[in-house]
PDB file of C-alpha atoms in Angstrom:
ATOM      1  CA  MET A   1      11.912  -3.483  12.172  1.00  0.00           C
ATOM      2  CA  GLU A   2      11.386   0.290  12.126  1.00  0.00           C
ATOM      3  CA  ILE A   3       8.398   1.463  10.099  1.00  0.00           C
ATOM      4  CA  SER A   4       8.411   4.786   8.263  1.00  0.00           C
ATOM      5  CA  LEU A   5       5.620   6.366   6.246  1.00  0.00           C
ATOM      6  CA  THR A   6       4.673   9.652   4.627  1.00  0.00           C
ATOM      7  CA  ILE A   7       1.340  11.386   5.254  1.00  0.00           C
ATOM      8  CA  PHE A   8      -0.590  13.422   2.678  1.00  0.00           C
ATOM      9  CA  ASP A   9      -3.577  15.635   3.434  1.00  0.00           C
ATOM     10  CA  SER A  10      -5.293  14.817   0.127  1.00  0.00           C
ATOM     11  CA  ILE A  11      -4.634  13.319  -3.293  1.00  0.00           C
ATOM     12  CA  TYR A  12      -3.535  16.799  -4.390  1.00  0.00           C
ATOM     13  CA  ASP A  13      -0.950  17.148  -1.633  1.00  0.00           C
ATOM     14  CA  ASN A  14       2.586  16.641  -2.938  1.00  0.00           C
ATOM     15  CA  LYS A  15       4.574  17.772   0.095  1.00  0.00           C
ATOM     16  CA  THR A  16       6.658  14.988   1.633  1.00  0.00           C
ATOM     17  CA  ALA A  17       7.699  16.601   4.921  1.00  0.00           C
ATOM     18  CA  LYS A  18       4.996  14.904   7.029  1.00  0.00           C
ATOM     19  CA  ARG A  19       6.763  11.712   8.091  1.00  0.00           C
ATOM     20  CA  MET A  20       5.928   9.289  10.862  1.00  0.00           C
ATOM     21  CA  ASN A  21       8.364   6.709  12.241  1.00  0.00           C
ATOM     22  CA  TYR A  22       7.450   3.759  14.441  1.00  0.00           C
ATOM     23  CA  SER A  23       9.792   1.463  16.310  1.00  0.00           C
ATOM     24  CA  SER A  24       7.861  -1.638  15.253  1.00  0.00           C
ATOM     25  CA  PHE A  25       5.010  -2.861  13.079  1.00  0.00           C
ATOM     26  CA  ASP A  26       2.984  -3.479  16.256  1.00  0.00           C
ATOM     27  CA  GLU A  27       3.145   0.225  17.059  1.00  0.00           C
ATOM     28  CA  PHE A  28       2.056   1.068  13.510  1.00  0.00           C
ATOM     29  CA  GLU A  29      -0.768  -1.461  13.849  1.00  0.00           C
ATOM     30  CA  THR A  30      -2.068   0.317  16.956  1.00  0.00           C
ATOM     31  CA  VAL A  31      -2.234   3.592  15.030  1.00  0.00           C
ATOM     32  CA  LEU A  32      -4.185   2.015  12.154  1.00  0.00           C
ATOM     33  CA  TYR A  33      -6.714   0.558  14.589  1.00  0.00           C
ATOM     34  CA  ARG A  34      -7.076   3.889  16.335  1.00  0.00           C
ATOM     35  CA  LEU A  35      -7.803   5.584  13.007  1.00  0.00           C
ATOM     36  CA  ALA A  36     -10.301   2.920  12.003  1.00  0.00           C
ATOM     37  CA  GLU A  37     -12.231   3.063  15.246  1.00  0.00           C
ATOM     38  CA  SER A  38     -12.139   6.717  16.234  1.00  0.00           C
ATOM     39  CA  LYS A  39     -12.691   8.736  13.081  1.00  0.00           C
ATOM     40  CA  LYS A  40     -15.639   8.853  10.688  1.00  0.00           C
ATOM     41  CA  TYR A  41     -15.375  10.543   7.298  1.00  0.00           C
ATOM     42  CA  LEU A  42     -18.375  11.287   5.087  1.00  0.00           C
ATOM     43  CA  LYS A  43     -16.357  10.302   2.020  1.00  0.00           C
ATOM     44  CA  LYS A  44     -12.835   9.135   1.350  1.00  0.00           C
ATOM     45  CA  GLN A  45     -11.844  12.468  -0.208  1.00  0.00           C
ATOM     46  CA  ASP A  46     -12.069  13.971   3.291  1.00  0.00           C
ATOM     47  CA  ALA A  47      -9.503  11.541   4.700  1.00  0.00           C
ATOM     48  CA  PRO A  48      -5.694  11.797   4.711  1.00  0.00           C
ATOM     49  CA  LEU A  49      -3.535   9.286   2.869  1.00  0.00           C
ATOM     50  CA  ILE A  50      -0.389   7.373   3.732  1.00  0.00           C
ATOM     51  CA  SER A  51       2.397   5.943   1.636  1.00  0.00           C
ATOM     52  CA  PRO A  52       5.187   3.481   2.439  1.00  0.00           C
ATOM     53  CA  ALA A  53       7.444   5.720   0.341  1.00  0.00           C
ATOM     54  CA  VAL A  54      10.351   7.506   2.003  1.00  0.00           C
ATOM     55  CA  TYR A  55      11.506  10.541   0.019  1.00  0.00           C
ATOM     56  CA  LYS A  56      14.674  12.538  -0.489  1.00  0.00           C
ATOM     57  CA  PRO A  57      14.760  15.556   1.855  1.00  0.00           C
ATOM     58  CA  ASP A  58      13.081  18.754   0.633  1.00  0.00           C
ATOM     59  CA  THR A  59      11.402  17.176  -2.388  1.00  0.00           C
ATOM     60  CA  THR A  60       7.832  16.652  -3.585  1.00  0.00           C
ATOM     61  CA  ARG A  61       5.869  13.476  -4.225  1.00  0.00           C
ATOM     62  CA  ALA A  62       7.317  11.921  -7.363  1.00  0.00           C
ATOM     63  CA  ASN A  63       8.664   8.506  -8.250  1.00  0.00           C
ATOM     64  CA  ASP A  64      12.126   9.950  -8.926  1.00  0.00           C
ATOM     65  CA  ASN A  65      12.286  11.268  -5.344  1.00  0.00           C
ATOM     66  CA  VAL A  66      11.537   7.965  -3.595  1.00  0.00           C
ATOM     67  CA  VAL A  67      14.517   6.387  -1.850  1.00  0.00           C
ATOM     68  CA  ALA A  68      12.803   3.359  -0.252  1.00  0.00           C
ATOM     69  CA  TRP A  69       9.662   1.791   1.147  1.00  0.00           C
ATOM     70  CA  GLY A  70       9.775   2.024   4.911  1.00  0.00           C
ATOM     71  CA  GLY A  71       9.342  -1.530   6.139  1.00  0.00           C
ATOM     72  CA  PHE A  72       5.854  -2.381   4.889  1.00  0.00           C
ATOM     73  CA  GLY A  73       3.893  -3.005   1.701  1.00  0.00           C
ATOM     74  CA  ILE A  74       0.219  -2.541   0.796  1.00  0.00           C
ATOM     75  CA  LEU A  75      -2.034  -4.229  -1.735  1.00  0.00           C
ATOM     76  CA  ASP A  76      -5.575  -3.275  -2.724  1.00  0.00           C
ATOM     77  CA  VAL A  77      -8.104  -6.084  -3.138  1.00  0.00           C
ATOM     78  CA  ASP A  78     -11.208  -4.974  -5.052  1.00  0.00           C
ATOM     79  CA  ASP A  79     -12.512  -8.193  -6.566  1.00  0.00           C
ATOM     80  CA  PHE A  80     -12.617 -10.585  -3.626  1.00  0.00           C
ATOM     81  CA  LYS A  81     -15.299 -13.255  -3.838  1.00  0.00           C
ATOM     82  CA  GLY A  82     -16.656 -14.302  -0.466  1.00  0.00           C
ATOM     83  CA  GLU A  83     -17.320 -13.025   3.033  1.00  0.00           C
ATOM     84  CA  ILE A  84     -14.946 -11.489   5.580  1.00  0.00           C
ATOM     85  CA  LYS A  85     -14.477 -14.845   7.300  1.00  0.00           C
ATOM     86  CA  ASP A  86     -13.088 -16.210   4.029  1.00  0.00           C
ATOM     87  CA  ILE A  87     -10.339 -13.587   3.717  1.00  0.00           C
ATOM     88  CA  GLU A  88      -7.958 -15.261   6.163  1.00  0.00           C
ATOM     89  CA  LYS A  89      -8.425 -18.616   4.427  1.00  0.00           C
ATOM     90  CA  LYS A  90      -7.461 -17.035   1.120  1.00  0.00           C
ATOM     91  CA  TYR A  91      -4.446 -15.104   2.429  1.00  0.00           C
ATOM     92  CA  GLU A  92      -3.143 -17.234   5.263  1.00  0.00           C
ATOM     93  CA  ALA A  93       0.640 -17.497   4.838  1.00  0.00           C
ATOM     94  CA  TYR A  94       1.743 -14.038   5.956  1.00  0.00           C
ATOM     95  CA  LYS A  95       1.221 -11.592   8.801  1.00  0.00           C
ATOM     96  CA  TYR A  96      -0.889  -8.597   7.815  1.00  0.00           C
ATOM     97  CA  ILE A  97      -3.511  -6.064   8.794  1.00  0.00           C
ATOM     98  CA  CYS A  98      -6.668  -6.082   6.699  1.00  0.00           C
ATOM     99  CA  TYR A  99      -8.831  -2.968   6.578  1.00  0.00           C
ATOM    100  CA  SER A 100     -11.796  -2.015   4.413  1.00  0.00           C
ATOM    101  CA  THR A 101     -11.789   0.800   1.872  1.00  0.00           C
ATOM    102  CA  ALA A 102     -14.437   3.485   1.488  1.00  0.00           C
ATOM    103  CA  SER A 103     -16.052   1.655  -1.449  1.00  0.00           C
ATOM    104  CA  SER A 104     -16.460  -1.616   0.475  1.00  0.00           C
ATOM    105  CA  THR A 105     -19.968  -3.118   0.599  1.00  0.00           C
ATOM    106  CA  THR A 106     -21.444  -6.215   2.226  1.00  0.00           C
ATOM    107  CA  ASP A 107     -21.848  -7.909  -1.161  1.00  0.00           C
ATOM    108  CA  ASN A 108     -18.441  -6.798  -2.394  1.00  0.00           C
ATOM    109  CA  PRO A 109     -15.962  -6.282   0.467  1.00  0.00           C
ATOM    110  CA  LYS A 110     -13.013  -4.203  -0.699  1.00  0.00           C
ATOM    111  CA  PHE A 111      -9.925  -3.953   1.447  1.00  0.00           C
ATOM    112  CA  ARG A 112      -6.205  -3.421   1.820  1.00  0.00           C
ATOM    113  CA  LEU A 113      -3.637  -5.883   3.092  1.00  0.00           C
ATOM    114  CA  VAL A 114      -0.766  -4.207   4.960  1.00  0.00           C
ATOM    115  CA  PHE A 115       2.270  -6.486   5.244  1.00  0.00           C
ATOM    116  CA  PRO A 116       5.255  -5.969   7.576  1.00  0.00           C
ATOM    117  CA  LEU A 117       8.596  -6.690   5.906  1.00  0.00           C
ATOM    118  CA  THR A 118      11.879  -8.036   7.214  1.00  0.00           C
ATOM    119  CA  GLU A 119      13.671  -5.001   5.773  1.00  0.00           C
ATOM    120  CA  TRP A 120      13.142  -1.784   3.862  1.00  0.00           C
ATOM    121  CA  VAL A 121      12.922  -1.968   0.061  1.00  0.00           C
ATOM    122  CA  ASP A 122      15.341   0.219  -1.871  1.00  0.00           C
ATOM    123  CA  SER A 123      13.824   2.330  -4.657  1.00  0.00           C
ATOM    124  CA  THR A 124      15.659   0.324  -7.316  1.00  0.00           C
ATOM    125  CA  ASN A 125      13.803  -2.816  -6.176  1.00  0.00           C
ATOM    126  CA  ILE A 126      10.324  -1.436  -5.471  1.00  0.00           C
ATOM    127  CA  LYS A 127       8.803  -2.296  -8.859  1.00  0.00           C
ATOM    128  CA  HIS A 128      10.200  -5.818  -8.691  1.00  0.00           C
ATOM    129  CA  PHE A 129       9.058  -6.249  -5.105  1.00  0.00           C
ATOM    130  CA  TRP A 130       5.545  -5.003  -5.845  1.00  0.00           C
ATOM    131  CA  TYR A 131       5.371  -7.359  -8.801  1.00  0.00           C
ATOM    132  CA  ALA A 132       6.551 -10.218  -6.577  1.00  0.00           C
ATOM    133  CA  ILE A 133       4.144  -9.534  -3.707  1.00  0.00           C
ATOM    134  CA  ASN A 134       1.272  -9.274  -6.174  1.00  0.00           C
ATOM    135  CA  LYS A 135       2.214 -12.642  -7.697  1.00  0.00           C
ATOM    136  CA  GLU A 136       2.633 -14.217  -4.261  1.00  0.00           C
ATOM    137  CA  ILE A 137      -0.854 -13.162  -3.166  1.00  0.00           C
ATOM    138  CA  GLY A 138      -2.490 -14.253  -6.410  1.00  0.00           C
ATOM    139  CA  ASP A 139      -2.376 -11.393  -8.950  1.00  0.00           C
ATOM    140  CA  ILE A 140      -5.006  -9.385  -7.108  1.00  0.00           C
ATOM    141  CA  ALA A 141      -3.845  -5.995  -8.468  1.00  0.00           C
ATOM    142  CA  ASP A 142      -2.655  -4.596 -11.788  1.00  0.00           C
ATOM    143  CA  ALA A 143       1.105  -5.135 -11.810  1.00  0.00           C
ATOM    144  CA  GLN A 144       1.561  -2.728 -14.727  1.00  0.00           C
ATOM    145  CA  THR A 145       0.302   0.309 -12.799  1.00  0.00           C
ATOM    146  CA  LYS A 146       2.589   0.258  -9.766  1.00  0.00           C
ATOM    147  CA  ASP A 147       3.621   3.676  -8.621  1.00  0.00           C
ATOM    148  CA  LEU A 148       6.624   4.007  -6.287  1.00  0.00           C
ATOM    149  CA  SER A 149       4.960   6.961  -4.565  1.00  0.00           C
ATOM    150  CA  ARG A 150       1.418   5.626  -4.500  1.00  0.00           C
ATOM    151  CA  MET A 151      -0.804   6.813  -1.644  1.00  0.00           C
ATOM    152  CA  TYR A 152      -3.538   4.941   0.241  1.00  0.00           C
ATOM    153  CA  TYR A 153      -6.468   6.356   2.190  1.00  0.00           C
ATOM    154  CA  VAL A 154      -6.225   5.624   5.907  1.00  0.00           C
ATOM    155  CA  PRO A 155      -8.621   3.156   7.576  1.00  0.00           C
ATOM    156  CA  SER A 156     -11.743   4.788   8.955  1.00  0.00           C
ATOM    157  CA  SER A 157     -15.449   4.297   9.606  1.00  0.00           C
ATOM    158  CA  TYR A 158     -16.487   5.702   6.239  1.00  0.00           C
ATOM    159  CA  GLN A 159     -20.124   6.692   5.977  1.00  0.00           C
ATOM    160  CA  ASN A 160     -22.323   4.270   3.998  1.00  0.00           C
ATOM    161  CA  SER A 161     -19.467   1.764   3.714  1.00  0.00           C
ATOM    162  CA  PHE A 162     -19.024  -1.775   5.004  1.00  0.00           C
ATOM    163  CA  ASN A 163     -16.218  -1.046   7.484  1.00  0.00           C
ATOM    164  CA  PHE A 164     -13.934  -3.580   9.137  1.00  0.00           C
ATOM    165  CA  ILE A 165     -10.373  -4.113  10.322  1.00  0.00           C
ATOM    166  CA  PHE A 166      -8.589  -7.190  11.650  1.00  0.00           C
ATOM    167  CA  SER A 167      -5.110  -8.669  11.961  1.00  0.00           C
ATOM    168  CA  HIS A 168      -3.808 -12.016  10.752  1.00  0.00           C
ATOM    169  CA  ASP A 169      -0.726 -13.734  12.169  1.00  0.00           C
ATOM    170  CA  GLY A 170       1.787 -15.476   9.945  1.00  0.00           C
ATOM    171  CA  ASP A 171       5.268 -15.229   8.448  1.00  0.00           C
ATOM    172  CA  ILE A 172       6.919 -11.840   7.988  1.00  0.00           C
ATOM    173  CA  MET A 173       7.514 -11.167   4.299  1.00  0.00           C
ATOM    174  CA  ASP A 174      11.141 -11.194   3.191  1.00  0.00           C
ATOM    175  CA  PRO A 175      11.376  -8.903   0.130  1.00  0.00           C
ATOM    176  CA  ASN A 176      14.557 -10.562  -1.166  1.00  0.00           C
ATOM    177  CA  GLU A 177      13.090 -14.055  -0.962  1.00  0.00           C
ATOM    178  CA  LEU A 178       9.936 -12.939  -2.749  1.00  0.00           C
ATOM    179  CA  MET A 179      11.922 -11.279  -5.526  1.00  0.00           C
ATOM    180  CA  LYS A 180      14.005 -14.422  -5.992  1.00  0.00           C
ATOM    181  CA  LYS A 181      10.843 -16.493  -6.196  1.00  0.00           C
ATOM    182  CA  HIS A 182       9.069 -14.247  -8.695  1.00  0.00           C
ATOM    183  CA  ARG A 183      11.290 -13.066 -11.509  1.00  0.00           C
ATOM    184  CA  TYR A 184      10.423  -9.588 -12.719  1.00  0.00           C
ATOM    185  CA  VAL A 185       9.880  -9.052 -16.415  1.00  0.00           C
ATOM    186  CA  VAL A 186      10.129  -5.347 -17.180  1.00  0.00           C
ATOM    187  CA  PRO A 187       7.051  -4.324 -19.211  1.00  0.00           C
ATOM    188  CA  GLN A 188       7.672  -2.549 -22.505  1.00  0.00           C
ATOM    189  CA  GLN A 189       7.154   1.161 -21.956  1.00  0.00           C
ATOM    190  CA  SER A 190       5.894   3.792 -24.327  1.00  0.00           C
ATOM    191  CA  PHE A 191       7.988   6.861 -25.160  1.00  0.00           C
ATOM    192  CA  TYR A 192       5.909   8.955 -22.713  1.00  0.00           C
ATOM    193  CA  GLU A 193       6.408   6.472 -19.860  1.00  0.00           C
ATOM    194  CA  ARG A 194      10.200   6.670 -20.279  1.00  0.00           C
ATOM    195  CA  LEU A 195      10.237  10.448 -19.821  1.00  0.00           C
ATOM    196  CA  PRO A 196      11.410  11.919 -16.479  1.00  0.00           C
ATOM    197  CA  GLU A 197       8.643  12.893 -14.041  1.00  0.00           C
ATOM    198  CA  ALA A 198       9.393  16.624 -14.431  1.00  0.00           C
ATOM    199  CA  ILE A 199       8.831  16.486 -18.209  1.00  0.00           C
ATOM    200  CA  LYS A 200       5.631  14.443 -17.776  1.00  0.00           C
ATOM    201  CA  LYS A 201       4.260  17.124 -15.463  1.00  0.00           C
ATOM    202  CA  GLY A 202       5.186  19.819 -17.964  1.00  0.00           C
ATOM    203  CA  LEU A 203       3.333  18.005 -20.721  1.00  0.00           C
TER     204      LEU A 203
END
């Protein structure tokens, strides 16, 4: 499965032209390890970010411009109870890469789980898929705040952080099977949330 991602220089970067494509998840995995082991940032704000979002050509970072997620999904885990050795016991069914975030500490390891998928996820299904993957892994993130164009800081040896990265073998996630298993209930939105992205920015 081909992997595609978008790179952003900072949280303020909204240009979507910096794309990277990999022939397989294994190739993508090698890049994540290289980042984790070869670069040290003083703080996360100094690091670039990646997103599984693939955008329409010549557009900026906005939910309305996302056409798909490029073959992988990511979940943040901030409230894990236990040590690193317990992570694989907790999340053992699927293949993933686990890497620490800049706010990770020995007493409270914080990390991301990067899952390869059997296929890309079309923009019309991203919210449902994210809801489903969150349910499948145990409601570890806020399902009401999913952003189609969300960015994630890259793995690194962040200063004063508890840094780690490892891979776990298992089944490859099938987005369609997960969505069938976990029915998506669309949350009731406020008037502001129903507005197009362009109008939100104007407000």
